[in-house]
Tab-separated table of C-alpha atoms in Angstrom:
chain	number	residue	atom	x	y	z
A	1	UNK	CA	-30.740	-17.617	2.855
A	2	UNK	CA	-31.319	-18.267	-1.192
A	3	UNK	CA	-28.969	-16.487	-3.410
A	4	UNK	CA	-30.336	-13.789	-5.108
A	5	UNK	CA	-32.884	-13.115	-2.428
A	6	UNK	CA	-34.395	-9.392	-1.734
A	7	UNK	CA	-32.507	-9.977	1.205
A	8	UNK	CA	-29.276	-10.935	0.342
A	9	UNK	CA	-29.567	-8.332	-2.252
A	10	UNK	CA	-30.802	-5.688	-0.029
A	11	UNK	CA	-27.320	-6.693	2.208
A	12	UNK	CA	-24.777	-6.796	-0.374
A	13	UNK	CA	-26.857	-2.907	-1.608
A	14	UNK	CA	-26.382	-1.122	2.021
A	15	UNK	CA	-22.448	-2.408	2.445
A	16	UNK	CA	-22.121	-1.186	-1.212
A	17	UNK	CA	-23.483	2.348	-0.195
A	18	UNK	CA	-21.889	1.961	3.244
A	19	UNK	CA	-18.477	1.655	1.729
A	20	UNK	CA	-19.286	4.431	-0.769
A	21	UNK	CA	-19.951	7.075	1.890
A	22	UNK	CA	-16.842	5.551	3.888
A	23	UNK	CA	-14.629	6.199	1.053
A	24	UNK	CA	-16.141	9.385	-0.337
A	25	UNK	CA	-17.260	11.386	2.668
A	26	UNK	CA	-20.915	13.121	2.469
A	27	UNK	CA	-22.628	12.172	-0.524
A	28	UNK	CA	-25.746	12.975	-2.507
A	29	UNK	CA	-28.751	10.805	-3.407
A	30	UNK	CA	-27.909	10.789	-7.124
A	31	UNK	CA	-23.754	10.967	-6.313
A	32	UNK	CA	-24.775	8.045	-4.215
A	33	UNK	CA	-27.027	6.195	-6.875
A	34	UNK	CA	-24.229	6.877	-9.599
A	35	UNK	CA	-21.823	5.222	-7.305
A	36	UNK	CA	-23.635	1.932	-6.264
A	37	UNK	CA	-25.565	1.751	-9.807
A	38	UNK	CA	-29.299	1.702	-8.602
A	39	UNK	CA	-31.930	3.527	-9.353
A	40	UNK	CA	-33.311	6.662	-8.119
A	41	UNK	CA	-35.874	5.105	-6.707
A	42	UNK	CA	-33.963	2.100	-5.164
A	43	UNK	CA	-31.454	4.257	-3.751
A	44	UNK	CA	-33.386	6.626	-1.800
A	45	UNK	CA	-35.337	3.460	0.264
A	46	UNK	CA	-31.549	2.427	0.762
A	47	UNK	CA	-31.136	5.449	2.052
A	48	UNK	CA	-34.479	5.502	4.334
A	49	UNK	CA	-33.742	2.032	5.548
A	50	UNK	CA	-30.181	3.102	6.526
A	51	UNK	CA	-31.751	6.397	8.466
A	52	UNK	CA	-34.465	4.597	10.436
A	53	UNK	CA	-31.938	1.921	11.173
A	54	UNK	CA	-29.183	4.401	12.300
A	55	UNK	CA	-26.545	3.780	10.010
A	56	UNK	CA	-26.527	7.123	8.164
A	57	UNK	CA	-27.757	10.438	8.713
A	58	UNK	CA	-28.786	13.504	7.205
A	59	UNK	CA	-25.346	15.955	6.988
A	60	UNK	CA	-26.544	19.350	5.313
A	61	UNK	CA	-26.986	20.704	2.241
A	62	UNK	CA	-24.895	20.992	-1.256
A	63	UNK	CA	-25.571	22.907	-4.151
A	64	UNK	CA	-26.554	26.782	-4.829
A	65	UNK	CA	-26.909	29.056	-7.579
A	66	UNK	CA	-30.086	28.687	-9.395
A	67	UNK	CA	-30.863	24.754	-9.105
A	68	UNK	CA	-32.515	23.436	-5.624
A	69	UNK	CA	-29.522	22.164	-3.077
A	70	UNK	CA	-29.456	18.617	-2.175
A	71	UNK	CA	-29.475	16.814	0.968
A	72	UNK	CA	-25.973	14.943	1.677
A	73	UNK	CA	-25.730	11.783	3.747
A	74	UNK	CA	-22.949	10.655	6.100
A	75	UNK	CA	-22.776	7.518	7.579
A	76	UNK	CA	-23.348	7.635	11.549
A	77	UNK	CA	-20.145	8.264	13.050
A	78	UNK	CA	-21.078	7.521	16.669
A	79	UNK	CA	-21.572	3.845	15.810
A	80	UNK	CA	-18.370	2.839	17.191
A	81	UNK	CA	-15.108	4.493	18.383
A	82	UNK	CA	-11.096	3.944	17.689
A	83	UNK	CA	-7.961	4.440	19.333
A	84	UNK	CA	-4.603	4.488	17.289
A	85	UNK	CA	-1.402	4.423	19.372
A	86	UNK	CA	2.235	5.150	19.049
A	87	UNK	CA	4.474	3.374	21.573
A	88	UNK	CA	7.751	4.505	22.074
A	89	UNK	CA	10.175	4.296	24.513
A	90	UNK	CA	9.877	7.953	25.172
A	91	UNK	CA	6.151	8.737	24.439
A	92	UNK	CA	2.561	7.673	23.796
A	93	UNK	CA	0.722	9.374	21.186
A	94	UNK	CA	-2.912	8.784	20.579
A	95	UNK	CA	-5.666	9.660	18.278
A	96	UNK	CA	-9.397	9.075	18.991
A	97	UNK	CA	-11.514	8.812	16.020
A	98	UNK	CA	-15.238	7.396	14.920
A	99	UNK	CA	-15.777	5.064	12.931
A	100	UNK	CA	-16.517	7.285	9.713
A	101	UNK	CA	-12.740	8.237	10.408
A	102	UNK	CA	-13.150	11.655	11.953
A	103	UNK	CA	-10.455	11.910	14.121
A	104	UNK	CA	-12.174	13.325	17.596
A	105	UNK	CA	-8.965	14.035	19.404
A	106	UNK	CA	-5.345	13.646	19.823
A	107	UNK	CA	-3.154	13.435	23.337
A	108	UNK	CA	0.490	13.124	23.662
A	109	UNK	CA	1.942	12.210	27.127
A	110	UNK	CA	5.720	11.078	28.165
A	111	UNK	CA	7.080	7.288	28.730
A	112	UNK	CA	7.978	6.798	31.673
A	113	UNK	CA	10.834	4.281	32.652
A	114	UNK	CA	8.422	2.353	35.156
A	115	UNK	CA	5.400	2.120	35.629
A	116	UNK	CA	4.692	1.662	31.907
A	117	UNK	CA	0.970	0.100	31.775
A	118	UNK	CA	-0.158	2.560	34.515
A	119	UNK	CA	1.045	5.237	32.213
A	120	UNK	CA	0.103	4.272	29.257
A	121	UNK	CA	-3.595	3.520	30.837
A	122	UNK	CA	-4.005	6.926	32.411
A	123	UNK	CA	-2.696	8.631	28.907
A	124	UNK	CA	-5.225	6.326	26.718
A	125	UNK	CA	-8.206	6.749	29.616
A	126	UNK	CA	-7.061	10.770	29.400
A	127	UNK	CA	-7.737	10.757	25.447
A	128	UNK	CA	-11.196	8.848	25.855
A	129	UNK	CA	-12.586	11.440	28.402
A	130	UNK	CA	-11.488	14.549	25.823
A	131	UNK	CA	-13.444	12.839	22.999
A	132	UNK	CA	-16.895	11.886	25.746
A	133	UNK	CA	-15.657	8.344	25.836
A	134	UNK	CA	-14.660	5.698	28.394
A	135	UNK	CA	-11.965	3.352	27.501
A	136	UNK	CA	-14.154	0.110	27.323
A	137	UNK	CA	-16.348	2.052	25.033
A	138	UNK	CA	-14.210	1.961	22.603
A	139	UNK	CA	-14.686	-0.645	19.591
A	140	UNK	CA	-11.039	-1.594	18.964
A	141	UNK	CA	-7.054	-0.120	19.779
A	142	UNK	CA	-4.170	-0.558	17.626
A	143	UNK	CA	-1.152	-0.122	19.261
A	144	UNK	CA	2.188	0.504	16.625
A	145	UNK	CA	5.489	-0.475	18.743
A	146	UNK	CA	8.711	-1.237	18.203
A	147	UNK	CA	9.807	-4.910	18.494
A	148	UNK	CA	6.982	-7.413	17.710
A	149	UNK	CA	4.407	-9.292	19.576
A	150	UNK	CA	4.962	-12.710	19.642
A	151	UNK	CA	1.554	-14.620	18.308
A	152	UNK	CA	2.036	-17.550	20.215
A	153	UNK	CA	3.206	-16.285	23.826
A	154	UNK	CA	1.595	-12.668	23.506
A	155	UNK	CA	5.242	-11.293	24.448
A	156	UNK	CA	7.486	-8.439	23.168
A	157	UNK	CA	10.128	-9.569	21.502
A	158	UNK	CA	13.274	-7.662	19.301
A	159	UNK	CA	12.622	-4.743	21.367
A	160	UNK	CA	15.469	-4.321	23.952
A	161	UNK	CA	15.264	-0.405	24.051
A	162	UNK	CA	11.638	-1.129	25.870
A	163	UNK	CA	12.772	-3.501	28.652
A	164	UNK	CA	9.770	-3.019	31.313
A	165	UNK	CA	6.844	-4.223	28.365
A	166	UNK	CA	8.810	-7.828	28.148
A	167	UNK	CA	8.412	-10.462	29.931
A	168	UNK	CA	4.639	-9.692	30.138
A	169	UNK	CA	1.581	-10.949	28.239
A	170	UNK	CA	1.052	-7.563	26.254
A	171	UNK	CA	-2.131	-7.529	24.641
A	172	UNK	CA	-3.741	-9.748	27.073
A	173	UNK	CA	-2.690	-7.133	29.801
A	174	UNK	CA	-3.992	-4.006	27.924
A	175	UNK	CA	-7.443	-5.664	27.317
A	176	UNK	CA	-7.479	-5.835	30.827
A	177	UNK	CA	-6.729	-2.368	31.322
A	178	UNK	CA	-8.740	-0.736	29.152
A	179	UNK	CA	-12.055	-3.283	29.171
A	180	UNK	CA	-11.751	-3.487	25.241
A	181	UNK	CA	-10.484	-5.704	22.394
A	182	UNK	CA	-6.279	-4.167	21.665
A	183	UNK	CA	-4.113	-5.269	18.688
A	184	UNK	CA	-0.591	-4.957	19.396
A	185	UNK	CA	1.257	-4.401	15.970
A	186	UNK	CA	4.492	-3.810	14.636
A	187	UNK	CA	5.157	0.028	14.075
A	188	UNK	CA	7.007	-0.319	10.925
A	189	UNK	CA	4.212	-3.023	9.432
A	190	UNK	CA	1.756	0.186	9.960
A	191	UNK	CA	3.835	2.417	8.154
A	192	UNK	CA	3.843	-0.382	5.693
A	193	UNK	CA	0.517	-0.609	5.717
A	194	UNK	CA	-0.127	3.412	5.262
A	195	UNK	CA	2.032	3.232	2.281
A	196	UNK	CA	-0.301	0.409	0.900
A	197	UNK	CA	-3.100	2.955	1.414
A	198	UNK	CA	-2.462	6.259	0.673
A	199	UNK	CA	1.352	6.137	-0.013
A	200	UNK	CA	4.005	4.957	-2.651
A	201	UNK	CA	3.317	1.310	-2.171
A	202	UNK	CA	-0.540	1.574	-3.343
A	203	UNK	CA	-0.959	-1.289	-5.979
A	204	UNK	CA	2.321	-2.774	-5.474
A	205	UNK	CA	2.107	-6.186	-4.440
A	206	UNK	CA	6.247	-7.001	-3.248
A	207	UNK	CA	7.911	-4.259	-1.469
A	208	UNK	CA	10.567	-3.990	1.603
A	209	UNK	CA	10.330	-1.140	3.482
A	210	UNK	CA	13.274	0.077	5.957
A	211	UNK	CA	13.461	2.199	8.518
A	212	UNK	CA	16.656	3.345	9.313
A	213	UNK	CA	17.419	4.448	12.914
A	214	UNK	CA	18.344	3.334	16.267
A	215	UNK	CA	16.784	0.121	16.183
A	216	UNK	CA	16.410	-0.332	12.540
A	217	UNK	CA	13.461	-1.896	11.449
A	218	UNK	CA	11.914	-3.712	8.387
A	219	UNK	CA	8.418	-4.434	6.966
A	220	UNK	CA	8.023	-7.093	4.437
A	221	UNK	CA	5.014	-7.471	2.014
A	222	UNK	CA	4.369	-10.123	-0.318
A	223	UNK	CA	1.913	-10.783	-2.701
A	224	UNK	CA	0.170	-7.952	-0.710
A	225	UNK	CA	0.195	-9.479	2.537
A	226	UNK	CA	2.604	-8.835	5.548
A	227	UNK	CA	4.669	-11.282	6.259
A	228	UNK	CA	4.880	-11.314	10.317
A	229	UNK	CA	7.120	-14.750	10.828
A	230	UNK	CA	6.132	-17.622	13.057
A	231	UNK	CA	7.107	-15.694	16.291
A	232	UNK	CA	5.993	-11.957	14.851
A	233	UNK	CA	9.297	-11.504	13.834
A	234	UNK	CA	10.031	-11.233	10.639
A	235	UNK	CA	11.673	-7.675	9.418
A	236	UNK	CA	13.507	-7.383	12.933
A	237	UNK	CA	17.145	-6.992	10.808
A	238	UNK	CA	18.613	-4.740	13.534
A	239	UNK	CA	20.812	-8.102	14.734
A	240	UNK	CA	21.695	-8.937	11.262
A	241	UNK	CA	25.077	-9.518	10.479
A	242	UNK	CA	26.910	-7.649	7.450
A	243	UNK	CA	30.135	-5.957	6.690
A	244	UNK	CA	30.857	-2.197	6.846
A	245	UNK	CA	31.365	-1.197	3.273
A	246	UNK	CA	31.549	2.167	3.917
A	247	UNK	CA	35.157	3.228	2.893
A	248	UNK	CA	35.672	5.610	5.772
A	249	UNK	CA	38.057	4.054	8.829
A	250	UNK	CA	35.233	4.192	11.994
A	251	UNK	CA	36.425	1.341	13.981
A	252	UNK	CA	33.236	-0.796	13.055
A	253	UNK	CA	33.715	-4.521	12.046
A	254	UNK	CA	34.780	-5.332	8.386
A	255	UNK	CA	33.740	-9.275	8.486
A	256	UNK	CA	30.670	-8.548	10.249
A	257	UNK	CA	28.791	-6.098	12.397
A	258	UNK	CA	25.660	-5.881	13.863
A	259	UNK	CA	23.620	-3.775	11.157
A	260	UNK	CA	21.460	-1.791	13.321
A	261	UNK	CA	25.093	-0.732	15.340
A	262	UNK	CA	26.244	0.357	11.510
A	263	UNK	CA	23.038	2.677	11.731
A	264	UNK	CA	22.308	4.102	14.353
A	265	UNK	CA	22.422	7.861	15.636
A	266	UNK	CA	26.267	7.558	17.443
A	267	UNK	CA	27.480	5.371	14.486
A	268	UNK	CA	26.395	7.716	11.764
A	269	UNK	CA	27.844	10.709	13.636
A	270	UNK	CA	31.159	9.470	13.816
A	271	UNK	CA	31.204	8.316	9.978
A	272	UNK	CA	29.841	11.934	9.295
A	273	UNK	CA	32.769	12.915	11.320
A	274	UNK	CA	35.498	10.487	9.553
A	275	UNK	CA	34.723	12.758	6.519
A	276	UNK	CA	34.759	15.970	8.527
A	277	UNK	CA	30.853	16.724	8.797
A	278	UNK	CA	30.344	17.479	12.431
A	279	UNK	CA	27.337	17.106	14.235
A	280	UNK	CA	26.159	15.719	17.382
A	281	UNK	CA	23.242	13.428	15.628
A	282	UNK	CA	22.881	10.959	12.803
A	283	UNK	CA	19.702	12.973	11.610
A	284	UNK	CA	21.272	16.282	12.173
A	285	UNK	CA	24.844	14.937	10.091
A	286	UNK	CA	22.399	13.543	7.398
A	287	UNK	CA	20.743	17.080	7.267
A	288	UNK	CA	23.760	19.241	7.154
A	289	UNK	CA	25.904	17.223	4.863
A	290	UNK	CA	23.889	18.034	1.913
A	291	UNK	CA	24.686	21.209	2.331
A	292	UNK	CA	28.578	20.517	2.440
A	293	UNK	CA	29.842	20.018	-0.504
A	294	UNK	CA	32.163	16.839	-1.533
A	295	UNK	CA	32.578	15.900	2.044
A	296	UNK	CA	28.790	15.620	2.748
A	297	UNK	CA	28.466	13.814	-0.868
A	298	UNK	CA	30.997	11.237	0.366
A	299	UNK	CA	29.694	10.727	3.599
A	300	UNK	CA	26.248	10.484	2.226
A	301	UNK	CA	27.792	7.472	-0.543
A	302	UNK	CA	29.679	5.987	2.277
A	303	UNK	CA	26.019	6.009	4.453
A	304	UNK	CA	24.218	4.818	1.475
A	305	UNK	CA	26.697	2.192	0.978
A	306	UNK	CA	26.114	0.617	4.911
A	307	UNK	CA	22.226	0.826	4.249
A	308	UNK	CA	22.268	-0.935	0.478
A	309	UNK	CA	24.290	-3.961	1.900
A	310	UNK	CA	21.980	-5.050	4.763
A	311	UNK	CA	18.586	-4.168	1.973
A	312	UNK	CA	21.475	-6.602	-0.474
A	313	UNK	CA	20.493	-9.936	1.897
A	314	UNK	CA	16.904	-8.720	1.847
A	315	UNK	CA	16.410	-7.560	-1.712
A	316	UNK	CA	18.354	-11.188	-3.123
A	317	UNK	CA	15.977	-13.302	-1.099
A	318	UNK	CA	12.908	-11.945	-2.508
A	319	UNK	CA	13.260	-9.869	-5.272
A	320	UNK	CA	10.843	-7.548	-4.443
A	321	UNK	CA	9.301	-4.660	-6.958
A	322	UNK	CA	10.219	-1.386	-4.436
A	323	UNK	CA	12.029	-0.918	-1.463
A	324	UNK	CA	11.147	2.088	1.009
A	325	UNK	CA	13.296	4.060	2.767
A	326	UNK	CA	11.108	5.533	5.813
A	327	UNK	CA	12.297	7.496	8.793
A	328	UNK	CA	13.867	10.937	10.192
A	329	UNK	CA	17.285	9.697	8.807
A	330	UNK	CA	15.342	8.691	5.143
A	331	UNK	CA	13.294	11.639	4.940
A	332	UNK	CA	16.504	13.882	6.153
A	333	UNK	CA	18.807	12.384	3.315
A	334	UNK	CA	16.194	12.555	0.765
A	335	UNK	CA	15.831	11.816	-2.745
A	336	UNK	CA	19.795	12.608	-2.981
A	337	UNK	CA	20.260	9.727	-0.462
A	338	UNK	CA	17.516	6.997	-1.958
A	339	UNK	CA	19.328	7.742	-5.167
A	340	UNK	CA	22.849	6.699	-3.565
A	341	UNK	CA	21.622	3.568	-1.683
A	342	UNK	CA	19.592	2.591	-5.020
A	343	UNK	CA	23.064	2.595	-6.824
A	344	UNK	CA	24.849	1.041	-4.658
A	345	UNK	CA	22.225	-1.372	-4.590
A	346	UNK	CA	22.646	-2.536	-8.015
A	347	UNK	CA	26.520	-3.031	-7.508
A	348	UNK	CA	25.871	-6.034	-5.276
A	349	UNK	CA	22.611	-7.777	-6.422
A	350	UNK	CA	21.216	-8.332	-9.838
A	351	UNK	CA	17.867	-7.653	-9.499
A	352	UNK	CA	17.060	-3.662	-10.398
A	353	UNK	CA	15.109	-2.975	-7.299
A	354	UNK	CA	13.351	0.487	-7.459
A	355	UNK	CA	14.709	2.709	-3.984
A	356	UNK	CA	12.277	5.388	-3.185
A	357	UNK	CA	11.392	7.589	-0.469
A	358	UNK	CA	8.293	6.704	1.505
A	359	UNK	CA	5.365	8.766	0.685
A	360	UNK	CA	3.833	9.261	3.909
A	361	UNK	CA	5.297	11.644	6.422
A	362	UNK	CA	4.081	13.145	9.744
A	363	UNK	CA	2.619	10.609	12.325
A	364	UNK	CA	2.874	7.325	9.912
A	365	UNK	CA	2.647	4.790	12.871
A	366	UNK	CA	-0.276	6.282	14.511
A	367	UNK	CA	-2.263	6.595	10.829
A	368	UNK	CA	-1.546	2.616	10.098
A	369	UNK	CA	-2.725	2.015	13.379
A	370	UNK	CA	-5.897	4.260	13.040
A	371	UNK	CA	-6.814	2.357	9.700
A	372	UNK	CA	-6.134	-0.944	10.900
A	373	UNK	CA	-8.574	-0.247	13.914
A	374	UNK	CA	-11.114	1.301	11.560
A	375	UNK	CA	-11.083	-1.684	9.402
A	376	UNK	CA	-11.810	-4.221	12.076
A	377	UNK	CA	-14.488	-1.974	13.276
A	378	UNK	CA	-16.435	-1.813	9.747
A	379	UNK	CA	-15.782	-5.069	9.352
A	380	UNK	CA	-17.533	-5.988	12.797
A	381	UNK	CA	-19.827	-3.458	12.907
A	382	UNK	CA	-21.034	-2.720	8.967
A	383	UNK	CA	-19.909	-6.621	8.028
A	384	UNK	CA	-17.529	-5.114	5.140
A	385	UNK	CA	-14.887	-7.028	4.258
A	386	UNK	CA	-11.704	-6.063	5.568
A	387	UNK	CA	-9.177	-4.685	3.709
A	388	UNK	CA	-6.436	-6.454	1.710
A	389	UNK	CA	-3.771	-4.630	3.487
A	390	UNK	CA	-5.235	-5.266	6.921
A	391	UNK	CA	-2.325	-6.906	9.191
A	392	UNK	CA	-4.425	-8.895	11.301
A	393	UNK	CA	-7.993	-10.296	12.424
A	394	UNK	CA	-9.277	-9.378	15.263
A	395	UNK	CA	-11.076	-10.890	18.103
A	396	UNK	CA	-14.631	-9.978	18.114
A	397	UNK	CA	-15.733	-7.647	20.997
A	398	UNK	CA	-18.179	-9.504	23.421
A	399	UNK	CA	-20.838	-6.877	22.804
A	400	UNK	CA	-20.876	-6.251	19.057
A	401	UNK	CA	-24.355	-8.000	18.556
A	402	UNK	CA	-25.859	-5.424	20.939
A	403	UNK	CA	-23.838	-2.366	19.745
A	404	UNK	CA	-24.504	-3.313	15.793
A	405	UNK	CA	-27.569	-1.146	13.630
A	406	UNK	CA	-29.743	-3.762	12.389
A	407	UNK	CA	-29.127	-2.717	8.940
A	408	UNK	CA	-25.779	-3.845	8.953
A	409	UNK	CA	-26.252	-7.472	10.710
């Protein structure tokens, strides 16, 4: 094909308007045409050739008042359908959505301790059926989980909390399962890569984000770009080796613990309780010690102090512009906390590293994993580029030619 050919031109047009409706939602003719810069005239046999070719479709009316209302357009949802997934070792939790990112439905269902693929088959097959859908119909999953898949063997590694999903092929098994192409990601790299959408990471280029907990977990972005690691794991600092700084006496190791044993749930309960803040959980100590005057303050300094020397070995290799404190335990401390950790920070490194709260809250694992699915979908199915953030490529599905509107090929 010659550059600069109706064609090529008539392409590049219908992935501009594509993307435009993607981003924006229902859009006029003229909202439309002041979007992609074409005429009236051009734009509204964009917008026929999209319509006859199924792309996008006629979605009511907007205006009122005196002036005529104008017909809105909305690109064809039922092109192609997503599933997100949260893997934990307690539950599943999926969303369903189309490919214009209208979530369809949402199911929730237990982990068991065996029996893991048959479970998490029948809870994945139960979400398809209460949005019309089998599972191989299904353009792409993304499923977030803790540890990290292992590029060259397909295995779960760093994830000892999850013990019957090792030793097993992962992706390759749930591609058999469900008849459809499956992504197994990272769960912190989603929430990484939610924050890089619509969270405090947007535009940032070099950021660490942390996730405090039982297993505590990393993402690391640079120059925009995850960085995953030759075996999938880079980020997996729960085995990393620091000192307890925290002044408190808890019995932990002064030359050199384990950090993730520093943080988790039992560990910060007991330094809550070294200061006399009782409570039976990390997250509930966290909670209640802002309300407890200088003892909470000190145990909250003395927690901040644990976190900002294992983000110390991160923050002096690569100097990055932000680190992100995500997480019941983050989100539980607060501002007050991120403030702590951030000056404690700058009493061991020299770089002045930015510590802020992450941005997005509620279901952050399963809304990475829902855009990372949606991108490889519009980029398979519309051709658009995917996005800068996205973690991975895909495999392309076997059937994509057949299921693909000829306006987008």
């Amino acid at each position: 094909m010659r550059a600069g050919s109706p064609s090529l031109l008539r392409e590049i047009n219908d992935r501009a308007a594509i993307e435009a409706l993607l981003r924006n939602g229902p859009l006029t003719r003229s909202e439309l045409e002041a979007i992609i810069g074409l005429s009236k005239p051009a734009t509204a046999q964009l917008l026929t050739r999209l319509e006859t070719g199924g792309t996008v479709l006629r979605n009511g009316l907007r205006g009122g008042g005196r002036g005529p209302r104008a017909q809105l357009w909305t690109v064809n949802g039922a092109l192609a359908h997503v599933a997100a997934v949260d893997l934990t070792p307690d539950t599943i939790d999926i969303a369903i959505a189309d490919i214009s990112g209208a979530t369809l439905t949402e199911h929730r269902a237990p982990m068991p301790r065996t029996g893991v693929l048959e479970a998490f088959h029948h809870a994945v097959t139960k979400a398809a059926a209460q949005a019309g859908l089998t599972t191989d119909a299904l353009h792409h999953v993304v499923v977030g989980s803790p540890g990290a898949v292992d590029p060259g063997t397909g295995r779960l590694n760093y994830a000892p909390h999850m013990p019957d999903w090792n030793d097993r092929n992962i992706p390759e098994e749930l591609r058999a399962l469900l008849g459809t192409a499956v992504t197994v990601e990272n769960d912190v790299n989603l929430v990484a890569l939610e924050e890089m959408i619509a969270g405090r990471a947007v535009g940032v280029r070099d950021f660490v984000l942390l996730w405090p907990a039982d297993a505590v977990g990393a993402a690391v972005v640079v120059n925009g770009v995850l960085l995953r690691g030759a075996t999938g794991g880079a980020g997996e600092i729960d085995a990393m080796r620091v000192p307890d700084q925290a002044h408190a006496e808890t019995g932990a190791g002064r030359v050199g613990s384990r950090y993730g044993d520093l943080l988790d749930s039992a560990a910060i309960a007991k330094l809550a309780r070294a200061h006399g803040v009782s409570a039976r959980t990390g997250l509930a100590a966290v909670k209640k010690a802002l309300g407890e005057g200088p003892a909470g303050r000190e145990f909250l300094v003395d927690l901040a102090r644990r976190v900002a020397t294992g983000v110390a070995n991160v923050v002096t290799v690569l100097d990055p512009e932000l680190v992100l404190l995500a997480g019941d335990v983050a989100q539980a401390g607060g501002t007050v906390l991120a403030d702590l950790v951030a000056a404690e920070l700058r009493r061991l490194v020299v770089p002045r590293t930015t510590v802020q709260l992450a941005l997005v809250t509620g279901k952050p694992v399963r809304s990475g994993a829902l855009h990372s699915a949606l991108s490889v979908a519009r980029e398979q199915v519309f051709g658009l580029p995917a996005a800068t953030t996205e973690p991975f490529r895909a495999p392309r599905r076997h059937d994509e030619e057949r299921s693909a509107p000829t306006s987008a090929r």
